[in-house]
Short mmCIF file of C-alpha atoms in Angstrom, two decimals:
data_model
loop_
_atom_site.label_atom_id
_atom_site.label_comp_id
_atom_site.label_asym_id
_atom_site.label_seq_id
_atom_site.Cartn_x
_atom_site.Cartn_y
_atom_site.Cartn_z
CA UNK A 283 -74.12 43.98 83.83
CA UNK A 284 -73.82 42.89 80.20
CA UNK A 285 -74.70 45.14 77.28
CA UNK A 286 -78.07 43.51 76.52
CA UNK A 287 -79.16 43.82 80.14
CA UNK A 288 -77.99 47.42 80.24
CA UNK A 289 -79.96 48.28 77.12
CA UNK A 290 -83.08 46.64 78.47
CA UNK A 291 -82.75 48.45 81.78
CA UNK A 292 -82.29 51.72 79.92
CA UNK A 293 -85.71 51.37 78.37
CA UNK A 294 -87.60 51.50 81.65
CA UNK A 295 -90.07 54.34 81.27
CA UNK A 296 -89.90 57.03 83.91
CA UNK A 297 -92.80 59.45 84.14
CA UNK A 298 -91.94 63.12 83.92
CA UNK A 299 -94.01 66.20 84.53
CA UNK A 300 -95.48 67.91 81.51
CA UNK A 301 -94.01 71.28 80.75
CA UNK A 302 -96.16 74.24 79.76
CA UNK A 303 -96.01 75.35 76.18
CA UNK A 304 -93.66 78.25 75.74
CA UNK A 305 -93.28 80.94 73.14
CA UNK A 306 -89.95 81.18 71.36
CA UNK A 307 -88.65 81.38 67.83
CA UNK A 308 -88.66 78.09 65.95
CA UNK A 309 -86.56 77.70 62.80
CA UNK A 310 -88.70 77.86 59.67
CA UNK A 311 -87.58 74.38 58.59
CA UNK A 312 -88.73 72.91 61.90
CA UNK A 313 -92.28 74.22 61.59
CA UNK A 314 -92.82 72.13 58.45
CA UNK A 315 -92.31 68.86 60.30
CA UNK A 316 -94.62 67.26 62.85
CA UNK A 317 -93.20 64.78 65.30
CA UNK A 318 -94.53 61.25 65.19
CA UNK A 319 -96.07 61.07 68.65
CA UNK A 320 -96.59 57.32 68.49
CA UNK A 321 -92.92 56.69 67.70
CA UNK A 322 -90.82 59.86 68.08
CA UNK A 323 -87.70 58.09 66.80
CA UNK A 324 -89.26 58.09 63.33
CA UNK A 325 -89.32 61.88 63.25
CA UNK A 326 -86.65 64.16 61.87
CA UNK A 327 -84.34 65.95 64.28
CA UNK A 328 -86.11 69.18 63.34
CA UNK A 329 -89.48 67.80 64.36
CA UNK A 330 -88.14 66.46 67.65
CA UNK A 331 -86.54 69.81 68.44
CA UNK A 332 -89.73 71.68 67.54
CA UNK A 333 -91.75 69.51 69.93
CA UNK A 334 -89.17 70.00 72.68
CA UNK A 335 -89.11 73.76 72.28
CA UNK A 336 -92.88 74.05 72.21
CA UNK A 337 -93.12 71.94 75.34
CA UNK A 338 -95.35 69.35 73.67
CA UNK A 339 -92.90 66.71 74.89
CA UNK A 340 -90.30 66.98 77.63
CA UNK A 341 -86.66 66.11 77.11
CA UNK A 342 -87.01 63.34 79.70
CA UNK A 343 -90.04 61.83 77.99
CA UNK A 344 -88.36 61.91 74.58
CA UNK A 345 -85.26 60.31 76.04
CA UNK A 346 -87.24 57.48 77.58
CA UNK A 347 -89.06 56.82 74.29
CA UNK A 348 -85.74 56.65 72.46
CA UNK A 349 -84.26 54.34 75.10
CA UNK A 350 -87.28 52.08 74.75
CA UNK A 351 -86.59 51.85 71.02
CA UNK A 352 -82.94 51.02 71.78
CA UNK A 353 -83.98 48.09 73.93
CA UNK A 354 -86.16 46.70 71.14
CA UNK A 355 -83.82 46.92 68.17
CA UNK A 356 -80.20 47.54 69.17
CA UNK A 357 -79.42 44.01 70.45
CA UNK A 358 -79.84 42.70 66.88
CA UNK A 359 -77.85 45.58 65.34
CA UNK A 360 -75.06 46.22 67.84
CA UNK A 361 -74.82 49.82 66.68
CA UNK A 362 -74.81 51.45 70.13
CA UNK A 363 -72.15 49.82 72.31
CA UNK A 364 -72.02 52.07 75.38
CA UNK A 365 -74.92 53.84 77.09
CA UNK A 366 -74.79 56.40 79.88
CA UNK A 367 -78.40 56.32 80.99
CA UNK A 368 -78.00 58.00 84.37
CA UNK A 369 -76.11 60.98 82.98
CA UNK A 370 -78.53 61.30 80.05
CA UNK A 371 -81.52 61.35 82.38
CA UNK A 372 -79.90 63.93 84.62
CA UNK A 373 -79.10 66.13 81.62
CA UNK A 374 -82.63 65.78 80.27
CA UNK A 375 -84.08 66.80 83.63
CA UNK A 376 -81.80 69.84 83.68
CA UNK A 377 -82.94 70.80 80.18
CA UNK A 378 -86.58 70.53 81.21
CA UNK A 379 -86.00 72.58 84.34
CA UNK A 380 -84.22 75.29 82.38
CA UNK A 381 -87.02 75.56 79.83
CA UNK A 382 -89.67 75.65 82.55
CA UNK A 383 -87.75 78.35 84.46
CA UNK A 384 -86.73 80.63 81.60
CA UNK A 385 -89.04 79.78 78.70
CA UNK A 386 -85.96 79.60 76.48
CA UNK A 387 -84.17 76.57 75.03
CA UNK A 388 -80.57 75.93 76.01
CA UNK A 389 -79.49 76.11 72.39
CA UNK A 390 -80.29 74.85 68.90
CA UNK A 391 -80.03 71.19 70.05
CA UNK A 392 -82.00 71.68 73.26
CA UNK A 393 -82.94 68.30 74.77
CA UNK A 394 -82.21 66.24 71.65
CA UNK A 395 -80.92 62.74 72.56
CA UNK A 396 -78.10 61.64 70.27
CA UNK A 397 -75.35 59.06 70.10
CA UNK A 398 -71.75 59.72 69.12
CA UNK A 399 -69.10 57.73 67.29
CA UNK A 400 -66.82 55.87 69.68
CA UNK A 401 -63.85 57.62 68.10
CA UNK A 402 -64.83 60.97 69.66
CA UNK A 403 -63.67 61.50 73.22
CA UNK A 404 -66.48 62.14 75.70
CA UNK A 405 -65.69 63.38 79.18
CA UNK A 406 -66.61 60.77 81.77
CA UNK A 407 -67.89 58.30 79.17
CA UNK A 408 -65.80 55.40 77.94
CA UNK A 409 -64.23 55.96 74.53
CA UNK A 410 -62.47 52.91 73.08
CA UNK A 411 -62.29 53.40 69.30
CA UNK A 412 -62.81 49.63 69.20
CA UNK A 413 -59.32 48.98 70.59
CA UNK A 414 -58.66 46.48 73.37
CA UNK A 415 -55.84 48.76 74.54
CA UNK A 416 -58.42 51.52 75.14
CA UNK A 417 -61.19 49.33 76.51
CA UNK A 418 -61.08 51.16 79.86
CA UNK A 419 -60.28 54.64 78.51
CA UNK A 420 -62.51 57.28 80.10
CA UNK A 421 -61.50 60.75 78.85
CA UNK A 422 -61.22 63.68 81.22
CA UNK A 423 -62.08 66.19 78.49
CA UNK A 424 -64.49 66.30 75.56
CA UNK A 425 -63.40 66.37 71.96
CA UNK A 426 -63.88 69.89 70.63
CA UNK A 427 -66.88 68.87 68.56
CA UNK A 428 -68.48 67.13 71.56
CA UNK A 429 -68.12 70.35 73.55
CA UNK A 430 -69.94 72.20 70.76
CA UNK A 431 -72.81 69.71 70.89
CA UNK A 432 -73.14 69.92 74.66
CA UNK A 433 -73.10 73.73 74.51
CA UNK A 434 -75.89 73.55 71.92
CA UNK A 435 -78.02 71.53 74.37
CA UNK A 436 -77.69 68.02 72.93
CA UNK A 437 -78.02 65.07 75.29
CA UNK A 438 -75.34 62.46 74.61
CA UNK A 439 -76.79 59.10 75.50
CA UNK A 440 -74.08 56.73 74.30
CA UNK A 441 -71.40 55.72 71.82
CA UNK A 442 -71.65 53.89 68.50
CA UNK A 443 -69.45 51.14 67.16
CA UNK A 444 -66.37 51.45 64.93
CA UNK A 445 -63.70 49.12 63.56
CA UNK A 446 -60.51 48.94 65.60
CA UNK A 447 -58.91 52.40 65.52
CA UNK A 448 -61.23 53.27 62.61
CA UNK A 449 -59.03 51.23 60.27
CA UNK A 450 -61.41 49.08 58.25
CA UNK A 451 -64.18 49.45 55.68
CA UNK A 452 -66.51 47.35 57.81
CA UNK A 453 -67.40 47.71 61.47
CA UNK A 454 -66.19 45.08 63.90
CA UNK A 455 -63.70 45.01 66.76
CA UNK A 456 -62.56 42.72 69.60
CA UNK A 457 -64.19 44.87 72.27
CA UNK A 458 -67.79 44.98 71.04
CA UNK A 459 -68.02 42.69 68.00
CA UNK A 460 -69.72 43.36 64.67
CA UNK A 461 -72.36 45.93 63.75
CA UNK A 462 -74.98 44.62 61.32
CA UNK A 463 -76.21 46.38 58.22
CA UNK A 464 -79.85 47.26 59.03
CA UNK A 465 -81.06 46.07 55.60
CA UNK A 466 -79.21 42.74 55.54
CA UNK A 467 -77.08 41.06 58.21
CA UNK A 468 -75.12 39.35 55.45
CA UNK A 469 -73.86 42.67 54.10
CA UNK A 470 -71.47 45.12 55.69
CA UNK A 471 -72.57 48.33 57.36
CA UNK A 472 -69.34 49.87 56.09
CA UNK A 473 -66.67 51.58 58.13
CA UNK A 474 -65.46 53.30 59.98
CA UNK A 475 -68.70 55.17 60.79
CA UNK A 476 -70.74 51.97 60.59
CA UNK A 477 -72.25 52.24 64.07
CA UNK A 478 -73.21 55.90 63.61
CA UNK A 479 -74.82 55.24 60.22
CA UNK A 480 -76.82 52.30 61.51
CA UNK A 481 -77.93 54.32 64.55
CA UNK A 482 -79.31 57.11 62.37
CA UNK A 483 -80.86 54.74 59.81
CA UNK A 484 -82.79 52.87 62.51
CA UNK A 485 -83.86 55.80 64.69
CA UNK A 486 -81.48 55.06 67.55
CA UNK A 487 -80.24 58.61 67.05
CA UNK A 488 -81.72 61.48 65.08
CA UNK A 489 -78.25 62.73 64.16
CA UNK A 490 -74.64 61.61 64.41
CA UNK A 491 -71.16 62.96 63.80
CA UNK A 492 -68.96 60.81 61.61
CA UNK A 493 -65.32 61.15 60.63
CA UNK A 494 -63.91 60.85 57.15
CA UNK A 495 -60.39 60.39 55.86
CA UNK A 496 -60.75 57.59 53.32
CA UNK A 497 -64.54 57.57 53.02
CA UNK A 498 -65.13 56.51 56.63
CA UNK A 499 -68.16 58.79 56.84
CA UNK A 500 -69.64 58.54 53.36
CA UNK A 501 -69.21 54.83 52.54
CA UNK A 502 -71.24 53.51 55.53
CA UNK A 503 -73.84 56.22 54.97
CA UNK A 504 -74.23 54.98 51.40
CA UNK A 505 -74.49 51.36 52.53
CA UNK A 506 -77.04 52.16 55.26
CA UNK A 507 -79.30 54.50 53.27
CA UNK A 508 -78.66 57.78 55.10
CA UNK A 509 -77.26 61.21 54.26
CA UNK A 510 -73.74 62.30 55.21
CA UNK A 511 -71.58 65.33 54.53
CA UNK A 512 -67.81 65.37 54.34
CA UNK A 513 -67.15 68.98 55.33
CA UNK A 514 -64.68 71.31 53.63
CA UNK A 515 -61.08 71.29 54.73
CA UNK A 516 -58.34 73.72 53.71
CA UNK A 517 -55.23 74.28 55.77
CA UNK A 518 -57.56 73.82 58.75
CA UNK A 519 -60.89 71.99 59.03
CA UNK A 520 -64.13 73.94 59.35
CA UNK A 521 -65.21 71.44 62.05
CA UNK A 522 -62.56 71.07 64.79
CA UNK A 523 -61.03 67.60 64.99
CA UNK A 524 -59.06 67.58 68.26
CA UNK A 525 -60.17 64.67 70.42
CA UNK A 526 -60.74 62.26 67.54
CA UNK A 527 -59.09 58.84 67.84
CA UNK A 528 -56.85 58.09 66.06
CA UNK A 529 -54.60 60.17 66.83
CA UNK A 530 -54.01 58.67 70.27
CA UNK A 531 -55.76 60.15 73.32
CA UNK A 532 -54.13 63.40 74.36
CA UNK A 533 -52.80 64.39 70.93
CA UNK A 534 -53.60 67.91 69.78
CA UNK A 535 -53.23 67.25 66.04
CA UNK A 536 -55.01 65.04 63.54
CA UNK A 537 -54.47 63.88 59.98
CA UNK A 538 -54.24 66.70 57.46
CA UNK A 539 -57.10 65.12 55.50
CA UNK A 540 -59.44 64.15 58.35
CA UNK A 541 -62.83 65.87 58.51
CA UNK A 542 -65.83 65.49 60.81
CA UNK A 543 -69.34 65.88 59.46
CA UNK A 544 -73.04 65.24 60.08
CA UNK A 545 -75.06 62.10 59.41
CA UNK A 546 -78.85 62.45 59.12
CA UNK A 547 -81.94 60.98 57.54
CA UNK A 548 -82.56 63.95 55.25
CA UNK A 549 -80.73 66.94 53.81
CA UNK A 550 -82.37 69.53 56.06
CA UNK A 551 -81.12 67.74 59.15
CA UNK A 552 -77.61 67.73 57.69
CA UNK A 553 -77.80 71.52 57.54
CA UNK A 554 -79.20 71.72 61.05
CA UNK A 555 -76.25 69.85 62.54
CA UNK A 556 -73.73 71.58 60.28
CA UNK A 557 -74.72 74.92 61.84
CA UNK A 558 -73.71 73.57 65.26
CA UNK A 559 -70.48 71.87 64.19
CA UNK A 560 -68.84 74.59 62.11
CA UNK A 561 -66.49 76.60 64.32
CA UNK A 562 -62.82 77.53 64.58
CA UNK A 563 -60.66 75.53 66.95
CA UNK A 564 -60.97 76.89 70.51
CA UNK A 565 -57.62 78.66 70.37
CA UNK A 566 -58.72 80.66 67.31
CA UNK A 567 -62.17 81.73 68.47
CA UNK A 568 -61.02 85.01 70.02
CA UNK A 569 -60.60 86.56 66.57
CA UNK A 570 -61.79 84.09 63.93
CA UNK A 571 -65.20 83.02 62.79
CA UNK A 572 -66.40 80.81 59.94
CA UNK A 573 -69.27 82.13 57.84
CA UNK A 574 -70.12 79.55 55.20
CA UNK A 575 -71.80 80.98 52.09
CA UNK A 576 -75.50 80.46 51.58
CA UNK A 577 -76.47 77.92 48.92
CA UNK A 578 -75.80 79.17 45.43
CA UNK A 579 -79.21 77.85 44.44
CA UNK A 580 -82.05 75.97 46.08
CA UNK A 581 -83.45 74.85 42.73
CA UNK A 582 -82.07 72.51 40.09
CA UNK A 583 -83.29 74.76 37.29
CA UNK A 584 -80.32 76.52 35.76
CA UNK A 585 -77.75 74.69 37.86
CA UNK A 586 -74.61 73.65 36.00
CA UNK A 587 -74.27 70.01 36.96
CA UNK A 588 -71.43 67.72 36.03
CA UNK A 589 -72.02 63.97 35.88
CA UNK A 590 -69.20 61.45 36.21
CA UNK A 591 -71.18 58.23 35.93
CA UNK A 592 -68.41 55.68 35.39
CA UNK A 593 -64.70 55.44 34.73
CA UNK A 594 -62.29 52.84 33.43
CA UNK A 595 -60.22 53.28 36.57
CA UNK A 596 -63.07 52.17 38.85
CA UNK A 597 -66.01 50.75 36.92
CA UNK A 598 -69.37 50.62 38.68
CA UNK A 599 -71.93 47.85 38.40
CA UNK A 600 -74.92 47.97 36.09
CA UNK A 601 -77.37 48.95 38.86
CA UNK A 602 -75.23 51.93 39.84
CA UNK A 603 -74.76 52.97 36.23
CA UNK A 604 -78.52 52.78 35.66
CA UNK A 605 -79.01 54.95 38.73
CA UNK A 606 -76.64 57.63 37.39
CA UNK A 607 -78.48 57.54 34.05
CA UNK A 608 -81.78 58.05 35.90
CA UNK A 609 -80.34 60.95 37.88
CA UNK A 610 -79.09 62.53 34.64
CA UNK A 611 -82.55 62.31 33.09
CA UNK A 612 -84.20 63.78 36.18
CA UNK A 613 -81.75 66.68 36.25
CA UNK A 614 -82.33 67.54 32.61
CA UNK A 615 -86.07 67.28 33.12
CA UNK A 616 -85.79 69.70 36.04
CA UNK A 617 -84.05 72.28 33.89
CA UNK A 618 -80.46 71.76 35.00
CA UNK A 619 -77.63 72.20 32.52
CA UNK A 620 -75.94 68.80 32.52
CA UNK A 621 -72.40 68.07 31.34
CA UNK A 622 -71.51 64.38 31.40
CA UNK A 623 -68.22 64.60 29.50
CA UNK A 624 -65.88 67.06 31.27
CA UNK A 625 -63.65 65.58 33.98
CA UNK A 626 -62.02 67.73 36.65
CA UNK A 627 -59.00 65.48 37.27
CA UNK A 628 -57.37 62.26 36.19
CA UNK A 629 -58.93 59.56 38.40
CA UNK A 630 -55.83 57.36 38.64
CA UNK A 631 -53.47 60.24 39.43
CA UNK A 632 -55.82 61.62 42.08
CA UNK A 633 -56.23 58.25 43.77
CA UNK A 634 -52.48 57.55 43.76
CA UNK A 635 -51.72 60.92 45.32
CA UNK A 636 -54.42 60.37 47.95
CA UNK A 637 -52.95 56.99 48.91
CA UNK A 638 -49.44 58.46 49.24
CA UNK A 639 -50.67 61.28 51.48
CA UNK A 640 -52.84 58.93 53.55
CA UNK A 641 -49.99 56.49 54.16
CA UNK A 642 -47.68 59.37 55.07
CA UNK A 643 -50.03 60.89 57.64
CA UNK A 644 -50.79 57.51 59.21
CA UNK A 645 -47.11 57.05 60.08
CA UNK A 646 -47.24 59.81 62.70
CA UNK A 647 -48.34 57.46 65.48
CA UNK A 648 -46.01 54.53 64.67
CA UNK A 649 -43.70 53.48 67.47
CA UNK A 650 -40.04 54.41 67.11
CA UNK A 651 -39.01 50.77 66.69
CA UNK A 652 -41.87 50.04 64.31
CA UNK A 653 -41.06 53.04 62.16
CA UNK A 654 -37.37 52.14 62.07
CA UNK A 655 -38.35 48.72 60.76
CA UNK A 656 -40.52 50.30 58.07
CA UNK A 657 -37.67 52.57 56.99
CA UNK A 658 -35.40 49.56 56.63
CA UNK A 659 -38.05 47.65 54.67
CA UNK A 660 -38.75 50.65 52.41
CA UNK A 661 -35.06 51.00 51.56
CA UNK A 662 -34.90 47.33 50.60
CA UNK A 663 -38.11 47.00 48.56
CA UNK A 664 -38.17 47.53 44.79
CA UNK A 665 -40.38 50.23 43.29
CA UNK A 666 -42.53 47.62 41.52
CA UNK A 667 -43.20 45.49 44.60
CA UNK A 668 -46.83 45.35 45.83
CA UNK A 669 -45.86 46.93 49.14
CA UNK A 670 -43.65 49.65 47.65
CA UNK A 671 -46.18 52.49 47.59
CA UNK A 672 -47.26 51.83 51.16
CA UNK A 673 -43.76 51.54 52.63
CA UNK A 674 -42.17 54.36 50.65
CA UNK A 675 -45.10 56.69 51.36
CA UNK A 676 -45.10 55.88 55.07
CA UNK A 677 -41.40 56.68 55.29
CA UNK A 678 -41.03 59.50 52.78
CA UNK A 679 -38.62 62.32 53.59
CA UNK A 680 -40.08 65.72 54.40
CA UNK A 681 -38.86 67.03 51.05
CA UNK A 682 -40.82 64.29 49.30
CA UNK A 683 -43.91 65.13 51.34
CA UNK A 684 -43.62 68.79 50.36
CA UNK A 685 -43.46 67.73 46.71
CA UNK A 686 -46.56 65.58 47.22
CA UNK A 687 -48.28 68.51 48.90
CA UNK A 688 -47.40 70.68 45.90
CA UNK A 689 -49.09 68.06 43.71
CA UNK A 690 -52.12 68.30 45.99
CA UNK A 691 -52.29 72.07 45.51
CA UNK A 692 -52.11 71.62 41.75
CA UNK A 693 -54.93 69.09 42.00
CA UNK A 694 -56.97 71.65 43.94
CA UNK A 695 -56.32 74.17 41.18
CA UNK A 696 -57.72 71.72 38.61
CA UNK A 697 -60.89 71.33 40.69
CA UNK A 698 -61.14 75.12 41.01
CA UNK A 699 -60.99 75.43 37.23
CA UNK A 700 -63.72 72.83 36.87
CA UNK A 701 -66.00 74.60 39.33
CA UNK A 702 -65.58 77.86 37.46
CA UNK A 703 -67.95 76.36 34.88
CA UNK A 704 -69.83 73.80 37.01
CA UNK A 705 -71.77 74.25 40.26
CA UNK A 706 -71.60 70.63 41.48
CA UNK A 707 -70.35 67.26 40.28
CA UNK A 708 -72.42 64.10 40.80
CA UNK A 709 -70.70 60.71 40.93
CA UNK A 710 -71.42 57.24 42.26
CA UNK A 711 -70.84 56.87 45.99
CA UNK A 712 -69.35 53.40 45.48
CA UNK A 713 -69.08 50.83 42.69
CA UNK A 714 -71.96 48.82 44.18
CA UNK A 715 -74.47 48.76 47.00
CA UNK A 716 -73.28 47.31 50.31
CA UNK A 717 -70.95 44.37 49.74
CA UNK A 718 -71.02 41.09 51.63
CA UNK A 719 -69.51 41.31 55.09
CA UNK A 720 -66.00 39.86 55.21
CA UNK A 721 -65.15 40.38 58.86
CA UNK A 722 -63.96 36.79 59.22
CA UNK A 723 -61.86 36.90 56.02
CA UNK A 724 -58.15 37.79 56.34
CA UNK A 725 -57.56 41.28 54.95
CA UNK A 726 -55.31 40.08 52.13
CA UNK A 727 -58.05 37.72 50.89
CA UNK A 728 -60.92 40.21 50.79
CA UNK A 729 -62.44 41.39 47.53
CA UNK A 730 -65.62 42.83 46.09
CA UNK A 731 -67.57 41.64 43.08
CA UNK A 732 -68.70 44.09 40.40
CA UNK A 733 -70.99 42.57 37.75
CA UNK A 734 -69.50 39.15 38.43
CA UNK A 735 -65.85 40.23 38.36
CA UNK A 736 -63.56 40.18 41.38
CA UNK A 737 -62.10 43.56 42.29
CA UNK A 738 -59.88 45.00 44.98
CA UNK A 739 -61.57 45.30 48.35
CA UNK A 740 -60.41 48.91 48.51
CA UNK A 741 -62.15 49.89 45.28
CA UNK A 742 -65.15 50.54 47.53
CA UNK A 743 -63.75 53.94 48.48
CA UNK A 744 -62.22 55.11 45.19
CA UNK A 745 -65.16 57.35 44.21
CA UNK A 746 -65.50 59.03 47.60
CA UNK A 747 -61.72 59.53 47.71
CA UNK A 748 -61.93 61.96 44.81
CA UNK A 749 -62.84 64.71 47.28
CA UNK A 750 -60.56 63.63 50.12
CA UNK A 751 -57.07 64.91 49.18
CA UNK A 752 -58.35 68.33 48.13
CA UNK A 753 -60.75 69.01 51.00
CA UNK A 754 -63.94 69.48 48.99
CA UNK A 755 -67.41 69.18 50.54
CA UNK A 756 -69.26 66.06 49.43
CA UNK A 757 -72.74 64.77 50.30
CA UNK A 758 -73.72 61.12 49.98
CA UNK A 759 -77.47 60.55 49.71
CA UNK A 760 -79.73 57.53 49.14
CA UNK A 761 -81.20 57.54 45.65
CA UNK A 762 -82.72 54.13 44.90
CA UNK A 763 -82.75 50.48 45.97
CA UNK A 764 -81.36 47.39 44.33
CA UNK A 765 -83.61 44.48 43.43
CA UNK A 766 -82.43 42.89 46.69
CA UNK A 767 -83.62 45.93 48.66
CA UNK A 768 -80.22 47.43 49.48
CA UNK A 769 -79.79 51.22 49.29
CA UNK A 770 -77.99 52.72 46.30
CA UNK A 771 -76.40 56.13 46.77
CA UNK A 772 -74.87 58.98 44.83
CA UNK A 773 -72.25 61.56 45.78
CA UNK A 774 -72.53 65.32 45.21
CA UNK A 775 -69.19 67.18 45.27
CA UNK A 776 -68.98 70.96 45.38
CA UNK A 777 -66.33 73.69 45.44
CA UNK A 778 -64.37 74.40 48.60
CA UNK A 779 -66.62 75.91 51.31
CA UNK A 780 -69.80 75.24 49.27
CA UNK A 781 -71.06 72.88 51.98
CA UNK A 782 -74.49 74.49 52.06
CA UNK A 783 -74.75 74.32 48.27
CA UNK A 784 -74.20 70.56 48.10
CA UNK A 785 -76.79 70.09 50.84
CA UNK A 786 -79.26 72.25 48.88
CA UNK A 787 -78.64 70.24 45.72
CA UNK A 788 -79.25 67.01 47.64
CA UNK A 789 -82.50 68.39 49.00
CA UNK A 790 -83.71 69.47 45.56
CA UNK A 791 -82.72 66.18 43.98
CA UNK A 792 -84.45 64.16 46.71
CA UNK A 793 -87.79 65.59 45.55
CA UNK A 794 -87.30 63.87 42.17
CA UNK A 795 -86.04 60.50 43.38
CA UNK A 796 -87.94 57.65 45.03
CA UNK A 797 -88.61 58.12 48.73
CA UNK A 798 -86.05 56.03 50.63
CA UNK A 799 -87.45 52.88 52.23
CA UNK A 800 -86.27 52.70 55.85
CA UNK A 801 -84.89 49.46 57.29
CA UNK A 802 -87.21 47.24 59.34
CA UNK A 803 -85.70 48.34 62.66
CA UNK A 804 -86.73 51.93 61.98
CA UNK A 805 -90.41 51.03 61.89
CA UNK A 806 -90.23 48.65 64.86
#
């Protein structure tokens, strides 16, 4: 059965018995939202969960409504590439039976149907990471974060598309093809969390979990008009990463800069999913717990906000600069203390260090013969050659890596000094809105255009990479639209472990900015 047929079959509505309303505690945030009963996919995750817990809709009925929406819109988007309808229905029925029997939800995600990025291993459900070599890979265990979601009561209905091994800034692969930006098929959805971002933007999933090393979570969220949080990472991540590909299936370690984080349609839903995801790795849970601080403030009044609107190292286009100027005016009008001159770090030095560390960590999975060839090439290349940084970083000696790590710690100290006098820093999310899709263009020939000037294709991620080497929490949120109707986004960076604070700032700022316009597929 091909994918289109499978999606259509998945939408077949199956009647389910109504459950009696039950009494249980509902989070305060959830009570403020009412689910759209005509089209539940248009509701927040909080509203869907509230309806499920109150028994005003069954998990099975909600699942069928979401699957019906999939059948209507996903064939034109190609965001969801694998569905497990039978297992999802069985899990929904179990959730309904449990609620009817006990009057209590299974957990904070009770009965909520969600999709997951095809880089996260799911027990019994194909996980390919867009690689032909993994096209038949069916894991025997869940990624740690998937286990947390199942324990919380979420219903995993399928997997969302990624570039091959998550190694592109746009989402396409030889297994499933290209995922379309929901606002314009001519523009990229971004990568590597392109499928997850499109799924959330269009109501195919209320929430998603993305992964972020070089902006893989935040860039597609910015391009698709949704919220995303890169979670804090120190010596260990606050969201466990085992079971994320790449590394290869079966590896216990991941990149020392990789984080997993929530994708949602508003800031409150980011916080909802964050509460489920934050946990020590399983081996540490006997004695450790993670207790993230409450937001430092839920109001903009009195907040000490830094603004980094543009930089010679990575200029933004005029629309993005105008957006940052608007945000600055709104912040001052709301009573925030705004500093648009102080800079926490040198942009160029930070980006260079990030690239060196990224290339070094990516070498872990090279084959022995391949790595030997890279060592030989690195020894032969001159320091000024275009490939020198890549090759010499991939093959650096451990002593050199320790020196680079020392530079990273010094960079963290500079950020710490900055946040001693600032609560958050607001920057562009990218130099422009979503760029034209260049899937068919050879990688060496790709570029972006900023106010009519050609720029490096990889400049797209320079702004989000400010937070990456030092493990700071960073929210990307939609803030305006271009004249062409594409979303424009900003980034809010906070101190280490201030994940709840950057979410709170995003929520407060959203009240002052235009209401995001959803893509057409969301209202279908």
